mmCIF file with all atom_site columns, C-alpha atoms in Angstrom:
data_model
loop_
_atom_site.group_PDB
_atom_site.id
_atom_site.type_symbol
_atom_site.label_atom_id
_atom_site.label_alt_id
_atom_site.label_comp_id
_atom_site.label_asym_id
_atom_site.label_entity_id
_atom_site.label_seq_id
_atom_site.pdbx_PDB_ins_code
_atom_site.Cartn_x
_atom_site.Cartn_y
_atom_site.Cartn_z
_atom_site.occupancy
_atom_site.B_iso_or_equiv
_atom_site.pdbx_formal_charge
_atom_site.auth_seq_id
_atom_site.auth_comp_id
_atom_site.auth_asym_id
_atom_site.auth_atom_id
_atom_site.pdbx_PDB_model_num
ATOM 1   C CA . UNK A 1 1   ? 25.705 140.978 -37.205 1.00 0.00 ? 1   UNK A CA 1
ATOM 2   C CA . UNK A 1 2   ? 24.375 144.594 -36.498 1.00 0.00 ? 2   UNK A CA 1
ATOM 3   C CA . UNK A 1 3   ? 23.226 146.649 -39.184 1.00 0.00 ? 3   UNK A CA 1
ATOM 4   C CA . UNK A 1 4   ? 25.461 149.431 -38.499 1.00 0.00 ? 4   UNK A CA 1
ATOM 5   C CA . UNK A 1 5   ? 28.220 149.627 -36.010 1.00 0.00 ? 5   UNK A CA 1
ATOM 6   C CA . UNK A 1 6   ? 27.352 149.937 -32.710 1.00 0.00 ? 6   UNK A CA 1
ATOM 7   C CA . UNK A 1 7   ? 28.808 150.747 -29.170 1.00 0.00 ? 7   UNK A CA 1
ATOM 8   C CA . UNK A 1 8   ? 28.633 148.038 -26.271 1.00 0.00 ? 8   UNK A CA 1
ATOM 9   C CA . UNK A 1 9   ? 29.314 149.214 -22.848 1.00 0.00 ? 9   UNK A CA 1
ATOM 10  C CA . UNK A 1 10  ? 30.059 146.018 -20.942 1.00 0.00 ? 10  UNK A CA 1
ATOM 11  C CA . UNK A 1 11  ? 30.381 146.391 -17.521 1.00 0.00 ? 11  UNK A CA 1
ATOM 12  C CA . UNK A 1 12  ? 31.832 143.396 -14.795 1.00 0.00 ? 12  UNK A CA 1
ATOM 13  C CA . UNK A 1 13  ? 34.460 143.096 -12.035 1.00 0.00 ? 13  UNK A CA 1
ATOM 14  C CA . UNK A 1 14  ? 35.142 139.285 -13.480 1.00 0.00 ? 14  UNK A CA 1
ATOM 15  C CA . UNK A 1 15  ? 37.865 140.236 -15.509 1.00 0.00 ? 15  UNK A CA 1
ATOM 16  C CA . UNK A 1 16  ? 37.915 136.552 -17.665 1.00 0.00 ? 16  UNK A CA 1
ATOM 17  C CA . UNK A 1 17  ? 34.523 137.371 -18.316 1.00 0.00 ? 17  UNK A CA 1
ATOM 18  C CA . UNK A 1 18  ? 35.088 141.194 -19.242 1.00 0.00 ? 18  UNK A CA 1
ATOM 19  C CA . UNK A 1 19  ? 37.815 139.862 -21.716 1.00 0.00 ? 19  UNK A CA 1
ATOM 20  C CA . UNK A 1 20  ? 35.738 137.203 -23.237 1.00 0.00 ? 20  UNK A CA 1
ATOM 21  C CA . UNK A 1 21  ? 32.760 138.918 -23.724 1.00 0.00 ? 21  UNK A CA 1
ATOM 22  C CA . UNK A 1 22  ? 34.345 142.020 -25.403 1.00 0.00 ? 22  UNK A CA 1
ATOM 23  C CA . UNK A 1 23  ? 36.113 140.015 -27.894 1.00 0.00 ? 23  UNK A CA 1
ATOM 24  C CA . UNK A 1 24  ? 32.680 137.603 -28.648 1.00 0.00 ? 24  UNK A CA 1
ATOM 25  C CA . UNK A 1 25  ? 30.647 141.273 -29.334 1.00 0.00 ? 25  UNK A CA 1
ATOM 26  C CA . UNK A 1 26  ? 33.819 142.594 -31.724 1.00 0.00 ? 26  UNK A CA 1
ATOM 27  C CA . UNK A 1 27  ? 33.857 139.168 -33.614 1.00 0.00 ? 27  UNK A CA 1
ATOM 28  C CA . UNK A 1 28  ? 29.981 140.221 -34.177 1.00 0.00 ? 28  UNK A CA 1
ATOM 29  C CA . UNK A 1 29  ? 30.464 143.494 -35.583 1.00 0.00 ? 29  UNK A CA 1
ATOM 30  C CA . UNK A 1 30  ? 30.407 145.720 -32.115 1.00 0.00 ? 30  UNK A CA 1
ATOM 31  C CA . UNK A 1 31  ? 32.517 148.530 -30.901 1.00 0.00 ? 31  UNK A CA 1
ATOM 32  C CA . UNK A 1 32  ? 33.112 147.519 -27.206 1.00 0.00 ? 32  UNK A CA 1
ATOM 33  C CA . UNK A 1 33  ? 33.621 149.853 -24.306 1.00 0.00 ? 33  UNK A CA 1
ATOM 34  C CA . UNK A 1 34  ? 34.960 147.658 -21.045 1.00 0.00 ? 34  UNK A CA 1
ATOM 35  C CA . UNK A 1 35  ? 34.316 149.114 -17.870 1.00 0.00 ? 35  UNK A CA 1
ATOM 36  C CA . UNK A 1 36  ? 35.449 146.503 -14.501 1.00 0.00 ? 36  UNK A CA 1
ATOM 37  C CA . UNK A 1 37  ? 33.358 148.354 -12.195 1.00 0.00 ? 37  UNK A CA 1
ATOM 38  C CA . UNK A 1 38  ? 30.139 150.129 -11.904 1.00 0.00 ? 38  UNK A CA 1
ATOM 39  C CA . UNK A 1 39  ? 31.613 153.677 -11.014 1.00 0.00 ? 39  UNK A CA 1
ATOM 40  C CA . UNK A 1 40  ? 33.827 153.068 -13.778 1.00 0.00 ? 40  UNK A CA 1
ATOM 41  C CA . UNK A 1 41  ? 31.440 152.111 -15.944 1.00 0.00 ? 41  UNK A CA 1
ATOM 42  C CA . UNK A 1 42  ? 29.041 155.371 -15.190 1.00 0.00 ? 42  UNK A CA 1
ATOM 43  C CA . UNK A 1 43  ? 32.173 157.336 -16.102 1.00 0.00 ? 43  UNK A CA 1
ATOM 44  C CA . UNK A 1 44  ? 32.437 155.949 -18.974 1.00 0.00 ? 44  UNK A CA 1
ATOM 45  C CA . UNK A 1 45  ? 28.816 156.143 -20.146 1.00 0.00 ? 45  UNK A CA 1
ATOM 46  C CA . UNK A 1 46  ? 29.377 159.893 -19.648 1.00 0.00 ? 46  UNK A CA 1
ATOM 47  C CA . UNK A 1 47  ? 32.585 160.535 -21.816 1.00 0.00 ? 47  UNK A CA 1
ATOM 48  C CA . UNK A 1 48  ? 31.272 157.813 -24.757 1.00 0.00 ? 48  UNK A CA 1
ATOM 49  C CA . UNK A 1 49  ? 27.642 157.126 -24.961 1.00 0.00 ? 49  UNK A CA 1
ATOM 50  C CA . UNK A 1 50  ? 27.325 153.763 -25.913 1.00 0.00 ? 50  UNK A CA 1
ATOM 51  C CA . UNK A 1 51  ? 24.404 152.654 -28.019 1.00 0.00 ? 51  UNK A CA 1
ATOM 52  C CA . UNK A 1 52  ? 23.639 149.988 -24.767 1.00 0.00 ? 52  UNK A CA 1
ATOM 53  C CA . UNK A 1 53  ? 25.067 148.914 -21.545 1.00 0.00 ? 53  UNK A CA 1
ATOM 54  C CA . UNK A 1 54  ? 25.395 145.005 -20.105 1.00 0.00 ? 54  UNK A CA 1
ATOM 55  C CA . UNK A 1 55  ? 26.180 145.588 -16.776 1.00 0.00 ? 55  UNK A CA 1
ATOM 56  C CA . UNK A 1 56  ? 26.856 142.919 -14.258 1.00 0.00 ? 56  UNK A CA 1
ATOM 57  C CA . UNK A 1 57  ? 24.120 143.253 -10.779 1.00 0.00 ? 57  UNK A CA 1
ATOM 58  C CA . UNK A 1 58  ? 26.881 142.332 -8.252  1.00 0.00 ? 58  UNK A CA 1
ATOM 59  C CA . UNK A 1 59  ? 30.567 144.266 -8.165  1.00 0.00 ? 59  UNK A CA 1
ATOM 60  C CA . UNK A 1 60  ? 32.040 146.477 -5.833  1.00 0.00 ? 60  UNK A CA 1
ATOM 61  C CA . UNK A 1 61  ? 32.022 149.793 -5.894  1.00 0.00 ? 61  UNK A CA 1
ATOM 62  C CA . UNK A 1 62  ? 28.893 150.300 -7.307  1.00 0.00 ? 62  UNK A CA 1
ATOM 63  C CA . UNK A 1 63  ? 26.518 147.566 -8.257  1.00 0.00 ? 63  UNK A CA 1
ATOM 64  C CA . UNK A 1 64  ? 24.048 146.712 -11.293 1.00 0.00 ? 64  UNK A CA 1
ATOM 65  C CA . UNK A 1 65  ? 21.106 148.718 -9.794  1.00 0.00 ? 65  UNK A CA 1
ATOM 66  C CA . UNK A 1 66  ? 22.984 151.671 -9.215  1.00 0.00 ? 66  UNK A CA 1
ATOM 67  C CA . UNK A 1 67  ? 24.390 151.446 -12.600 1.00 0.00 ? 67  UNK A CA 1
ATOM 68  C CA . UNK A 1 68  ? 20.698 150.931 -13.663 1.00 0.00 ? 68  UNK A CA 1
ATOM 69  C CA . UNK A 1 69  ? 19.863 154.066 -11.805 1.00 0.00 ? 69  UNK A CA 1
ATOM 70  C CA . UNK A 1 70  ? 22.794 156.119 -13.137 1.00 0.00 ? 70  UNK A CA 1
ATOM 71  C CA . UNK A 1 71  ? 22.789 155.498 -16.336 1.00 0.00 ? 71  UNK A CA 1
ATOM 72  C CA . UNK A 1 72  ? 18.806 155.771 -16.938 1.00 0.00 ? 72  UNK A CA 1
ATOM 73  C CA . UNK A 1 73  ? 18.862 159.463 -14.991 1.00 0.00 ? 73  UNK A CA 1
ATOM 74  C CA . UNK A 1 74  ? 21.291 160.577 -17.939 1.00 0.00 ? 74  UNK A CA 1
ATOM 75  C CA . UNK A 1 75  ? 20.035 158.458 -20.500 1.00 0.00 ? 75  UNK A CA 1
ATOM 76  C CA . UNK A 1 76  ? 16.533 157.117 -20.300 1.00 0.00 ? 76  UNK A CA 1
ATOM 77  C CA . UNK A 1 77  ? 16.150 155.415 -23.654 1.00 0.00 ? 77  UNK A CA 1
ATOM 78  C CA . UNK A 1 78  ? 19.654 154.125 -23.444 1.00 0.00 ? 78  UNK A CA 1
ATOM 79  C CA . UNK A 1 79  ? 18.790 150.123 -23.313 1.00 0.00 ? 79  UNK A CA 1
ATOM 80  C CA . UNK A 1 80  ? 20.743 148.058 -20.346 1.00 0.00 ? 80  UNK A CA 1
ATOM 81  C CA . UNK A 1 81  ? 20.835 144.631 -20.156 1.00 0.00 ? 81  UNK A CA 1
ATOM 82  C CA . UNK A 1 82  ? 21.563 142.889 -16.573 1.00 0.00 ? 82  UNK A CA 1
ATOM 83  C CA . UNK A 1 83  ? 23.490 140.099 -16.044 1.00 0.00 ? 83  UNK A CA 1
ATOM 84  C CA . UNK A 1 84  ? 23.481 138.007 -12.897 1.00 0.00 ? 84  UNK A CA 1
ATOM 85  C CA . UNK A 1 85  ? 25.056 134.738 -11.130 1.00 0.00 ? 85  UNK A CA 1
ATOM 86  C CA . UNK A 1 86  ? 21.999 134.585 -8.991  1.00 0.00 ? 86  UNK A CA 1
ATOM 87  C CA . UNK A 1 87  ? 19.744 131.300 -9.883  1.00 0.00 ? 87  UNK A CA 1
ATOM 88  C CA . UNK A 1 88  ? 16.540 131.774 -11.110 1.00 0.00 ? 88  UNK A CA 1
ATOM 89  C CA . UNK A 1 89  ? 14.467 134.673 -11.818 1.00 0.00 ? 89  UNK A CA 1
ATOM 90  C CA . UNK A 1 90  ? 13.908 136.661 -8.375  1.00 0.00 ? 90  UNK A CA 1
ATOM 91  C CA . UNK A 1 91  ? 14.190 140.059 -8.432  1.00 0.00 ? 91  UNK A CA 1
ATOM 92  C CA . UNK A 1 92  ? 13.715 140.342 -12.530 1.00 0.00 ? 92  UNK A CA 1
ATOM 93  C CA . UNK A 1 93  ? 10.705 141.850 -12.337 1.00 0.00 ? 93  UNK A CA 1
ATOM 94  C CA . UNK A 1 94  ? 12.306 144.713 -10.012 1.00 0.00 ? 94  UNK A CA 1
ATOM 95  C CA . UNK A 1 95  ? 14.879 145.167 -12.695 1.00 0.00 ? 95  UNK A CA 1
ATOM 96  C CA . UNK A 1 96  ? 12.702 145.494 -15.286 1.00 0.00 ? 96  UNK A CA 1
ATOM 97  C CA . UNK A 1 97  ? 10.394 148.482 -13.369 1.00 0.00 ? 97  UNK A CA 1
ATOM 98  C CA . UNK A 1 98  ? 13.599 149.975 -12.684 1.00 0.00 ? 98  UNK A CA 1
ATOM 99  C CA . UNK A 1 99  ? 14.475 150.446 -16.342 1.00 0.00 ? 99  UNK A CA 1
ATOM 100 C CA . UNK A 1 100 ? 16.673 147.245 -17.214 1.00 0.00 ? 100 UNK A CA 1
ATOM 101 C CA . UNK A 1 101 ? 15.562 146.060 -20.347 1.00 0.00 ? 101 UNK A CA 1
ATOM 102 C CA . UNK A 1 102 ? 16.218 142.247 -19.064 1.00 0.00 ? 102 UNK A CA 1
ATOM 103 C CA . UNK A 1 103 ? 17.978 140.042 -17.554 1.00 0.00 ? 103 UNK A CA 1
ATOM 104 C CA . UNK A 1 104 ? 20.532 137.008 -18.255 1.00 0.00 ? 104 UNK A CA 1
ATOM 105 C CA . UNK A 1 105 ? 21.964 134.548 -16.175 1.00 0.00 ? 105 UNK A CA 1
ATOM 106 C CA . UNK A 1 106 ? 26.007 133.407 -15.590 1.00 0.00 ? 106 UNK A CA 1
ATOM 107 C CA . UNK A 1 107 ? 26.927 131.484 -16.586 1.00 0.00 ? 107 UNK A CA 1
ATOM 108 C CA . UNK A 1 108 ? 26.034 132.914 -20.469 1.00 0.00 ? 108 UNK A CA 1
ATOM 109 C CA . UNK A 1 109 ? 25.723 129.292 -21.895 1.00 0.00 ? 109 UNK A CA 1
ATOM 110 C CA . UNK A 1 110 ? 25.811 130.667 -25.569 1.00 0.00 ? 110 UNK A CA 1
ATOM 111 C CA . UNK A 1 111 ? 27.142 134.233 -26.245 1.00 0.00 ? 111 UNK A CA 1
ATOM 112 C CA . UNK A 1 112 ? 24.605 134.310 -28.925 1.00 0.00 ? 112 UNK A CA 1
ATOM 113 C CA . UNK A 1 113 ? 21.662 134.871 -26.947 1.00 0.00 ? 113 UNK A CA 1
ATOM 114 C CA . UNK A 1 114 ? 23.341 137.897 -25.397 1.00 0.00 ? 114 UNK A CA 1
ATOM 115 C CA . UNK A 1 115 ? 23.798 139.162 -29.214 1.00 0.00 ? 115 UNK A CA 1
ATOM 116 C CA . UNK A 1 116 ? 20.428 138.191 -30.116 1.00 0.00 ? 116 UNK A CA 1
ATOM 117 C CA . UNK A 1 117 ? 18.931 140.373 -26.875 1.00 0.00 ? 117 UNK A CA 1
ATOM 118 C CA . UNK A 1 118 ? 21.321 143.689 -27.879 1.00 0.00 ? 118 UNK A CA 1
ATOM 119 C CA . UNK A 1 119 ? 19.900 143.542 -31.649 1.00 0.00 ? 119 UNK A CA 1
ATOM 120 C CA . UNK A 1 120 ? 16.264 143.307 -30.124 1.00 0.00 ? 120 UNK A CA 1
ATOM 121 C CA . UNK A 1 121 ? 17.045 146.181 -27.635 1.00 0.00 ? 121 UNK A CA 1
ATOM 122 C CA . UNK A 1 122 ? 18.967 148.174 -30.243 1.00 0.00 ? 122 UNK A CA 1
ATOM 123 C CA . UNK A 1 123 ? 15.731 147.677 -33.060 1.00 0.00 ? 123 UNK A CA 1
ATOM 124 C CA . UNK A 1 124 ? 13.520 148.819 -29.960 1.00 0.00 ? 124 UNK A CA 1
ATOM 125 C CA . UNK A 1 125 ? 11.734 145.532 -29.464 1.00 0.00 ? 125 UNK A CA 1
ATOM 126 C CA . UNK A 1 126 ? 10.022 144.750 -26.125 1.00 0.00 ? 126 UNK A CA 1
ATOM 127 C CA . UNK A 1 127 ? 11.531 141.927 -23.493 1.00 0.00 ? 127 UNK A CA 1
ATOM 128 C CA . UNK A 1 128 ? 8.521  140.941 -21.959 1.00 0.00 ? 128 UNK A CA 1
ATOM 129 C CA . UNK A 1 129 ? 9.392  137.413 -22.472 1.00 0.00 ? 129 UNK A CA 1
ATOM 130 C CA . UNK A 1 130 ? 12.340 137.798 -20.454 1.00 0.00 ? 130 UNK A CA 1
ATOM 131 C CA . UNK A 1 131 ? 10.532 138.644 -17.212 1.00 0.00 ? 131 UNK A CA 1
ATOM 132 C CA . UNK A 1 132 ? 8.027  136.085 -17.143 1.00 0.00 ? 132 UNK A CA 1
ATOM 133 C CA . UNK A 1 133 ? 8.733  133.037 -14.552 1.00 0.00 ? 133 UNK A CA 1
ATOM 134 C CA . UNK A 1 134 ? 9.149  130.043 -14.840 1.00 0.00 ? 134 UNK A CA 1
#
């Protein structure tokens, strides 16, 4: 449970996803922001500010890397977390040098891991870990 509250932009065009998500992060203490695209999801960055952003890679409209892009241009120490449905850990390492702080994989077998990686981004830990291959 975070130490104070804190605002989760969650952003994903898989609306069961969007929905489960959002509810797992307010059972844990979180103020959640849901965006179900990446344009909406910049826009909504701008009006609220959210602590950190978990942004899907692949939607329409705008995807992950734009977001990515976006969002670090207004906000540079503003943490993002990147999910993605692709297998196995190509393209992380791009992520990462673009400013994603790292990078899970869909399915999310246990919500708790995505909890675990906001505290460590929020506290200002590192994510090396999560970059390294296999």
């Amino acid at each position: 449970m975070p130490e104070q509250v804190r605002t989760v932009l969650i952003i994903d065009d898989d609306p069961s996803f969007l929905l489960t998500l959002g509810a797992y992060l307010e059972d844990s203490g979180y103020i959640v922001i849901q965006a179900n695209d990446g344009q909406e999801g910049v826009e909504l960055f701008a009006r609220h500010h959210p602590d950190i952003v978990v942004t899907d890679l692949r939607m329409p409209r705008l995807d992950g890397v734009g977001v990515l892009r976006e969002i670090k241009a207004q906000s540079p120490e503003t943490p993002l977390i990147v999910f993605t449905g692709t297998n196995g850990y190509q393209g992380t390492d791009q992520l990462h040098q673009q400013g994603a702080w790292c990078c899970l994989f869909k399915p999310l077998d246990d919500p708790r891991h995505l909890v675990f990686a906001i505290e460590m981004a929020l506290a200002g830990e590192t994510a090396d870990s999560f970059f390294k291959p296999l």
